[in-house]
């Protein structure tokens, strides 16, 4: 009975990802033909001075966006974990709707809001802060804003799942033992929510690394990320070997993250402080 | 439920009366309201683009920002656009095919995982079933593109539908698996088989009907996933396959037109309908 699902996993997930990982190590022959010679060239090229700025920019944008998602999302997840019944359902559904809406839809709207004739420019002119229309598109801030907007639910949902599981009695016990509100949070709630934090960070950081729509529409060529470079390699330049090497780096981040999470779980790092 | 046992303990804390107690209560109230206000603000951030989009889909002006009056003309021009109708039909066909495939595979896999003897590496297999959720879409897209062209698989309707079925598989498997696990406790299948039903009869007459709400809600999520998918489709849709998100993308690249607002608003309404039906079904299975 597992046969159909296994076949699908093999044909549409395992083999494609494996073929990417292999392709990244092959040599690109004349006219883009694939020569089966093992080489590190494609990975070395990714660290080339020409591409290094893009790599560093991607890591810093994805890192900033992930941090912002965590800081913005944690209070929301904390709030949600205290809700119950209809109210909680309502808040969760309201969180799911933007998550399920096509990212293009929201992207288009952000263009309207941030653009030269956009709402923010209009508002600032009305308030007399700026004298002529200004566009906020094409800036690093706009790209990071897009990333935060798209991936915030990816952070909040695992955080909520982890926070919701913490028994209230633990926090009450901490209070009974004389811990203040802040201390109880720092020593009990937060350490116990660490699996959620880890999952949220992985689920936010890795897709941010591979995002190309945000930089494509809200950014400029000066803010292009690895995702844009990959898109370019596959659809324009037709250098699939280099594109595969770049994509493999994203897969590497994903695997490292999952592996780290697994190790932490095995070592019980997550439960460490909470048992005090 | 979880909170109830702790309530009496809270009472044990010394209660301060009078004015001091009142101010303390007030400050606690303000603190929770502060968190509520913050969360509402965050929801405002999430909904601002959606609200702007819907509002401007009714705006008369071609230049987007100035409000010149209420109009339905963008919706009208949308519905009279033959290309748009074709894209809509393609998207629906692919989404139906993908969600049917994902639901069937999800049902079989969930049944095998919950009813059959545990096999070696079951945990790993379950993780693998969830892997499409974790995989960034760009990896799926370029991976499928390079693999398809390497083995000579054509980029057509069916290869796209099959790929969508895989992306949607975690949703159907997850929803059906949860339902089958909760049904397992009721031992209804065991009872049927004790009364002489074969495994197939028990599956047909007991498991399948009882799992139906979960199958439908999973398939609905799968449908939405396929319908909204842009990144993977962008890389592997062959020439001539234009789904709705691809159409929106090319309209956006072409320039800002109010039709995009109207189109995006329609897509938003579809998403909300699908999610609402899904929530109702989930609630039904729970009660």
XYZ file of C-alpha atoms in Angstrom:
563
model
C 0.000 0.000 0.000
C 2.995 2.247 0.381
C 3.957 1.598 -3.221
C 2.290 4.618 -4.894
C 3.529 7.121 -2.316
C 7.003 5.561 -2.406
C 7.100 5.723 -6.173
C 6.097 9.392 -6.079
C 8.668 10.231 -3.410
C 11.327 8.498 -5.475
C 10.426 9.996 -8.839
C 9.512 13.526 -7.794
C 11.644 14.160 -4.730
C 14.577 11.814 -4.123
C 15.837 11.406 -7.684
C 15.409 15.103 -8.592
C 17.297 16.284 -5.496
C 19.942 13.588 -6.024
C 20.327 14.581 -9.652
C 20.869 18.194 -8.559
C 23.545 17.183 -6.076
C 25.328 15.126 -8.733
C 24.958 17.684 -11.502
C 26.691 20.280 -9.323
C 29.856 18.201 -9.444
C 29.936 17.668 -13.200
C 31.637 19.668 -15.886
C 29.733 21.848 -18.325
C 30.817 21.033 -21.836
C 30.306 22.966 -25.053
C 26.720 24.141 -25.668
C 25.767 23.272 -22.114
C 26.192 19.536 -22.606
C 26.923 17.589 -19.470
C 30.327 15.921 -19.266
C 30.565 13.248 -16.598
C 33.803 14.442 -15.065
C 34.043 15.065 -11.337
C 34.927 18.659 -10.524
C 34.735 21.170 -7.663
C 34.700 24.055 -10.149
C 31.029 24.948 -9.740
C 31.331 25.245 -5.978
C 34.577 27.163 -6.265
C 32.814 29.551 -8.628
C 30.115 30.162 -6.036
C 32.829 31.544 -3.742
C 34.326 33.617 -6.538
C 34.710 37.386 -5.916
C 32.027 37.877 -8.550
C 29.451 35.873 -6.642
C 30.662 36.104 -3.057
C 28.803 39.397 -2.414
C 25.567 37.710 -3.478
C 26.214 34.783 -1.164
C 27.025 37.022 1.783
C 24.050 39.263 1.038
C 21.736 36.261 0.945
C 22.955 34.972 4.286
C 22.675 38.406 5.888
C 19.191 39.158 4.469
C 17.885 35.690 5.314
C 19.449 35.952 8.775
C 17.953 39.397 9.419
C 14.547 38.286 8.183
C 14.657 35.165 10.363
C 15.648 37.172 13.428
C 12.863 39.681 12.786
C 10.368 36.856 12.300
C 11.456 35.353 15.605
C 11.253 38.651 17.507
C 7.915 39.600 15.943
C 6.446 36.128 15.966
C 7.325 34.939 19.456
C 4.913 37.256 21.301
C 2.159 36.302 18.860
C 2.778 32.572 19.334
C 2.909 33.145 23.103
C -0.398 34.984 22.950
C -1.978 32.248 20.808
C -0.863 29.551 23.239
C -3.035 31.153 25.944
C -6.155 31.278 23.796
C -8.745 28.541 23.740
C -11.889 27.501 21.944
C -13.497 29.688 19.302
C -11.174 32.618 19.880
C -8.088 30.507 19.259
C -9.635 28.984 16.134
C -10.395 32.444 14.818
C -6.864 33.733 15.437
C -5.336 30.621 13.850
C -7.525 30.825 10.752
C -6.676 34.515 10.415
C -3.005 33.534 10.511
C -3.538 30.774 7.947
C -5.258 32.917 5.311
C -2.198 35.019 4.356
C -0.094 31.837 4.634
C -2.308 30.075 2.098
C -2.710 33.033 -0.217
C -0.485 32.994 -3.248
C 2.709 34.891 -2.521
C 2.334 36.751 -5.818
C -0.904 38.314 -4.639
C 0.686 39.918 -1.598
C 3.803 40.836 -3.538
C 1.766 42.789 -6.026
C 0.123 44.662 -3.218
C 3.445 45.556 -1.622
C 4.510 47.074 -4.939
C 1.453 49.314 -4.779
C 2.130 50.234 -1.173
C 5.859 50.898 -1.485
C 6.063 52.269 -5.023
C 6.708 55.827 -6.224
C 3.004 56.574 -6.464
C 2.289 54.253 -3.584
C 0.446 54.634 -0.341
C 3.435 55.252 1.893
C 4.881 57.867 -0.417
C 1.456 59.526 -0.520
C 1.058 59.417 3.219
C 4.490 60.904 3.861
C 3.781 63.710 1.390
C 0.496 64.492 3.097
C 2.290 64.670 6.404
C 4.890 66.940 4.838
C 7.793 64.651 5.668
C 8.889 64.359 2.045
C 8.284 66.925 -0.662
C 8.204 64.802 -3.797
C 7.102 61.208 -4.442
C 9.646 58.661 -3.285
C 9.852 54.986 -4.032
C 10.827 52.531 -1.352
C 11.221 49.724 -3.852
C 14.679 48.492 -4.718
C 16.047 48.911 -1.219
C 17.390 46.106 0.998
C 14.724 47.031 3.560
C 11.959 46.347 1.030
C 13.384 42.909 0.212
C 13.693 42.019 3.903
C 10.175 43.297 4.496
C 8.940 40.947 1.778
C 10.804 38.010 3.318
C 9.438 38.768 6.795
C 5.912 39.077 5.422
C 6.052 35.750 3.545
C 7.757 33.652 6.163
C 6.291 34.999 9.418
C 3.651 32.215 9.590
C 6.410 29.629 9.060
C 7.943 30.923 12.279
C 4.757 31.418 14.301
C 3.182 28.018 13.702
C 6.039 25.829 15.040
C 6.540 28.282 17.928
C 2.856 28.041 18.763
C 2.937 24.237 18.558
C 5.837 24.121 21.030
C 4.433 26.739 23.438
C 1.017 25.149 23.476
C 2.488 21.843 24.645
C 4.087 23.319 27.777
C 1.930 22.342 30.768
C 0.707 25.410 32.631
C 1.484 23.606 35.892
C 5.221 23.998 35.208
C 4.916 27.765 35.111
C 2.653 27.732 38.179
C 5.198 25.579 39.976
C 7.922 28.070 39.128
C 5.765 30.848 40.568
C 5.148 28.804 43.710
C 8.873 28.337 44.106
C 9.247 32.083 44.100
C 10.118 32.867 40.513
C 8.843 36.157 39.178
C 6.987 36.390 35.908
C 10.091 37.195 33.929
C 12.222 34.619 35.683
C 9.622 31.894 35.129
C 9.561 32.776 31.446
C 13.343 32.818 31.163
C 13.936 29.603 33.088
C 10.881 27.516 32.220
C 8.798 28.672 29.277
C 11.559 29.812 26.956
C 13.856 26.770 27.334
C 10.877 24.469 26.857
C 9.934 26.296 23.676
C 13.414 25.790 22.190
C 12.358 22.908 19.878
C 9.809 25.289 18.377
C 12.410 28.045 18.047
C 14.772 25.652 16.265
C 12.051 24.395 13.939
C 10.860 27.929 13.229
C 14.371 29.177 12.494
C 15.019 26.291 10.073
C 11.629 26.658 8.391
C 12.174 30.407 7.966
C 15.882 30.690 7.224
C 16.150 27.961 4.582
C 13.250 29.119 2.358
C 14.463 32.731 2.769
C 17.817 31.575 1.361
C 16.072 30.269 -1.736
C 13.546 33.053 -2.214
C 13.757 34.950 -5.467
C 10.354 36.634 -5.778
C 10.895 39.184 -3.033
C 14.167 40.440 -4.524
C 12.738 40.159 -8.041
C 9.790 42.476 -7.426
C 10.664 44.547 -4.342
C 14.402 44.763 -4.891
C 16.775 45.825 -7.630
C 19.685 44.007 -9.268
C 21.794 45.359 -6.411
C 19.756 43.345 -3.906
C 19.588 40.090 -5.864
C 19.937 36.933 -3.816
C 21.108 33.402 -4.514
C 17.559 32.505 -5.550
C 17.710 35.055 -8.354
C 21.097 33.738 -9.393
C 19.748 30.170 -9.498
C 16.732 31.241 -11.506
C 19.043 33.051 -13.879
C 21.355 30.057 -14.301
C 18.515 27.668 -15.060
C 16.214 29.793 -17.186
C 18.490 32.359 -18.884
C 22.161 31.412 -18.948
C 21.459 27.663 -19.114
C 24.431 26.853 -16.916
C 22.662 24.101 -15.025
C 25.827 22.795 -13.427
C 26.528 26.078 -11.658
C 22.838 26.465 -10.795
C 22.801 22.972 -9.314
C 25.850 23.730 -7.187
C 24.142 26.852 -5.818
C 20.943 24.932 -5.090
C 22.966 22.218 -3.373
C 24.247 24.859 -0.954
C 20.640 25.587 0.086
C 19.995 21.865 0.571
C 23.194 21.773 2.645
C 21.801 24.493 4.940
C 18.562 22.525 5.321
C 20.335 19.267 6.146
C 22.718 20.986 8.592
C 19.785 22.616 10.362
C 17.815 19.392 10.672
C 20.897 17.512 11.789
C 21.690 20.104 14.465
C 18.124 19.907 15.709
C 18.342 16.125 15.871
C 21.618 16.260 17.834
C 20.181 18.781 20.300
C 17.149 16.613 20.813
C 19.281 13.536 21.454
C 21.427 15.345 23.978
C 18.388 16.723 25.738
C 19.663 20.274 25.442
C 16.069 21.408 25.093
C 15.044 20.083 28.499
C 18.217 21.262 30.228
C 17.280 24.377 32.163
C 13.592 23.647 32.482
C 14.125 20.968 35.074
C 15.661 23.241 37.651
C -8.877 21.643 30.077
C -5.239 21.848 31.012
C -5.765 25.007 32.957
C -8.476 23.780 35.275
C -6.392 21.852 37.823
C -4.133 24.826 38.367
C -6.920 27.238 39.223
C -7.211 26.356 42.914
C -3.487 26.703 43.380
C -3.626 30.238 42.173
C -6.163 31.051 44.894
C -3.592 30.047 47.501
C -1.499 33.083 46.677
C -2.173 35.843 49.195
C -4.933 38.073 47.895
C -4.487 41.716 48.493
C -7.681 43.650 48.811
C -8.581 47.278 48.629
C -7.140 49.891 46.388
C -3.759 48.147 46.090
C -5.373 44.948 44.800
C -7.475 46.895 42.337
C -4.502 48.680 40.819
C -2.634 45.407 40.606
C -5.536 43.824 38.772
C -5.764 46.806 36.464
C -2.093 46.682 35.597
C -2.332 42.966 34.886
C -5.284 43.651 32.608
C -3.368 46.348 30.819
C -0.443 44.002 30.344
C -2.544 41.310 28.644
C -4.237 43.980 26.585
C -0.834 45.240 25.547
C -0.043 41.804 24.139
C -3.445 41.653 22.456
C -2.912 45.077 20.912
C 0.510 44.009 19.679
C -0.939 40.877 18.083
C -3.727 42.806 16.430
C -1.093 45.151 15.047
C 0.810 42.197 13.617
C -2.377 40.898 12.042
C -2.825 44.377 10.611
C 0.608 44.045 8.976
C -0.389 40.645 7.528
C -3.690 41.938 6.186
C -2.635 45.377 4.979
C -1.558 44.178 1.507
C -4.647 42.040 1.121
C -6.935 44.916 2.103
C -5.160 47.350 -0.227
C -5.450 44.876 -3.072
C -9.178 44.288 -2.622
C -9.845 48.017 -2.216
C -7.968 48.965 -5.371
C -9.628 46.242 -7.412
C -12.735 48.449 -7.225
C -10.880 51.654 -8.020
C -11.719 53.469 -11.246
C -8.251 54.881 -11.878
C -5.704 53.142 -14.026
C -2.895 54.634 -11.976
C -3.315 52.713 -8.825
C -3.115 55.063 -5.957
C -5.603 57.841 -6.356
C -9.141 56.818 -5.605
C -11.399 58.008 -8.421
C -14.554 56.085 -7.806
C -16.089 52.695 -7.401
C -16.135 50.412 -10.424
C -16.597 46.812 -11.434
C -14.898 47.286 -14.793
C -11.699 45.420 -13.903
C -13.714 42.393 -12.915
C -15.745 42.706 -16.110
C -12.658 42.888 -18.304
C -11.257 39.921 -16.386
C -14.298 37.774 -17.048
C -14.350 38.690 -20.728
C -10.739 37.737 -21.202
C -10.549 34.433 -23.092
C -6.896 33.870 -22.166
C -7.784 34.254 -18.517
C -10.580 31.702 -18.814
C -8.162 29.246 -20.405
C -5.616 29.761 -17.621
C -8.352 29.274 -15.031
C -9.483 26.038 -16.682
C -5.899 24.700 -16.851
C -5.263 25.549 -13.211
C -8.481 23.869 -12.088
C -7.803 20.743 -14.141
C -4.302 20.397 -12.746
C -5.486 21.052 -9.200
C -8.260 18.447 -9.466
C -5.911 15.826 -10.923
C -3.216 16.577 -8.330
C -5.570 16.552 -5.353
C -7.238 13.278 -6.417
C -3.812 11.646 -6.797
C -2.560 13.065 -3.501
C -5.706 11.959 -1.655
C -5.542 8.404 -3.021
C -1.831 8.056 -2.237
C -2.280 9.687 1.140
C -5.110 7.325 2.050
C -3.098 4.223 1.123
C 0.051 5.426 2.845
C -1.785 6.501 5.996
C -3.596 3.152 6.133
C -0.365 1.221 5.784
C 1.377 3.369 8.417
C -1.398 3.048 11.003
C -2.853 -0.447 10.411
C -0.004 -2.646 9.278
C 2.784 -4.024 11.423
C 5.523 -1.454 12.036
C 8.415 -1.943 9.668
C 12.044 -0.979 10.034
C 12.667 2.665 9.275
C 9.058 3.704 9.692
C 10.061 6.889 11.461
C 12.376 7.757 8.600
C 9.626 7.022 6.087
C 7.218 9.307 7.938
C 9.869 12.037 7.861
C 10.317 11.450 4.137
C 6.568 11.826 3.588
C 6.826 15.240 5.241
C 9.969 16.248 3.377
C 8.140 18.095 0.558
C 6.947 20.552 3.236
C 10.490 21.352 4.348
C 12.105 21.479 0.933
C 12.367 25.067 -0.317
C 10.308 25.359 -3.449
C 13.175 26.531 -5.606
C 14.983 23.253 -4.869
C 11.892 21.300 -5.939
C 11.551 23.404 -9.065
C 15.078 23.191 -10.400
C 15.465 19.591 -9.220
C 12.394 18.469 -11.118
C 13.417 20.505 -14.146
C 16.898 18.985 -14.357
C 15.661 15.466 -13.579
C 12.820 15.560 -16.113
C 15.085 16.751 -18.881
C 17.779 14.234 -17.949
C 15.443 11.230 -18.205
C 13.526 12.708 -21.120
C 10.183 13.123 -19.368
C 8.093 15.673 -21.264
C 7.079 18.851 -19.446
C 3.342 18.644 -19.921
C 0.028 18.640 -18.097
C 0.534 15.246 -16.466
C 4.115 15.731 -15.318
C 3.038 19.014 -13.718
C -0.005 17.415 -12.073
C 2.115 14.539 -10.722
C 4.675 16.980 -9.303
C 1.881 18.975 -7.642
C 0.525 15.732 -6.187
C 3.869 15.157 -4.490
C 4.032 18.692 -3.056
C 0.508 18.227 -1.703
C 1.095 14.706 -0.370
C 2.122 15.755 3.192
C -1.194 17.559 3.628
C -3.395 14.606 2.662
C -1.258 12.054 4.494
C -1.172 14.179 7.631
C -4.885 14.830 7.768
C -5.912 11.228 6.981
C -3.309 9.722 9.300
C -4.575 11.736 12.261
C -8.121 10.562 11.567
C -7.124 6.894 11.180
C -5.164 7.017 14.431
C -8.175 8.321 16.327
C -10.407 5.696 14.671
C -8.023 2.962 15.702
C -8.967 3.424 19.352
C -12.598 2.665 18.606
C -11.684 -0.884 17.420
C -14.530 -0.781 14.903
C -12.460 -2.527 12.235
C -11.449 -5.283 14.638
C -15.098 -5.751 15.552
C -16.066 -6.043 11.879
C -13.314 -8.571 11.237
C -14.330 -10.558 14.333
C -17.794 -10.729 12.803
C -16.327 -12.300 9.689
C -15.477 -9.363 7.423
C -12.320 -9.641 5.361
C -9.738 -6.870 5.665
C -10.898 -5.485 2.334
C -14.556 -5.465 3.449
C -13.649 -3.749 6.703
C -11.640 -1.184 4.745
C -14.454 -0.569 2.251
C -17.355 -0.478 4.677
C -15.847 0.845 7.904
C -12.534 2.637 7.421
C -13.199 4.457 4.173
C -16.594 5.976 5.102
C -15.339 7.053 8.522
C -12.182 8.568 7.075
C -14.081 10.464 4.393
C -14.172 13.903 6.082
C -10.401 13.741 6.576
C -9.892 12.642 2.977
C -11.989 15.535 1.716
C -10.318 18.121 3.930
C -6.870 16.815 2.966
C -7.793 16.859 -0.701
C -9.039 20.407 -0.308
C -5.704 21.519 1.115
C -3.989 19.651 -1.708
C -6.215 21.459 -4.181
C -5.268 24.820 -2.680
C -1.562 23.928 -2.706
C -1.717 23.029 -6.381
C -3.886 25.998 -7.266
C -1.598 28.520 -5.591
C 1.715 26.978 -6.487
C 3.932 29.340 -8.372
C 7.622 28.571 -7.872
C 7.650 24.882 -8.807
C 5.222 25.453 -11.662
C 7.342 28.366 -12.874
C 10.323 26.072 -13.397
C 8.615 22.990 -14.821
C 5.537 24.192 -16.671
C 6.217 23.466 -20.303
C 5.589 26.011 -22.984
C 1.876 26.429 -23.468
C 0.897 25.491 -19.930
C -0.239 28.716 -18.330
C -1.685 28.381 -14.851
C -3.267 31.251 -12.973
C -0.193 32.129 -10.861
C 1.987 32.045 -13.982
C -0.479 34.409 -15.635
C -0.405 36.745 -12.637
C 3.403 36.691 -12.745
C 3.563 37.663 -16.394
C 0.976 40.403 -15.858
C 3.069 41.761 -12.994
C 6.218 41.659 -15.089
C 4.376 43.472 -17.845
C 3.419 46.299 -15.553
C 0.943 47.453 -12.980
C -2.619 46.954 -14.142
C -5.758 47.035 -12.026
C -6.879 43.717 -13.527
C -4.220 42.022 -11.418
C -5.932 43.402 -8.316
C -9.261 42.010 -9.446
C -7.735 38.658 -10.308
C -5.822 38.462 -7.040
C -8.974 39.345 -5.096
C -10.814 36.469 -6.786
C -7.978 34.110 -5.844
C -8.120 35.372 -2.258
C -11.852 34.670 -2.052
C -11.265 31.139 -3.387
C -8.588 30.538 -0.735
C -10.872 31.750 2.048
C -13.717 29.503 0.837
C -11.440 26.456 0.654
C -10.006 27.119 4.119
C -13.446 27.651 5.641
C -14.757 24.352 4.252
C -11.613 22.661 5.503
C -12.008 24.061 9.038
C -15.655 22.989 9.150
C -14.712 19.457 8.118
C -11.907 19.284 10.667
C -14.293 20.405 13.396
C -16.848 17.805 12.315
C -14.340 14.973 12.589
C -13.271 16.174 16.029
C -16.766 16.226 17.530
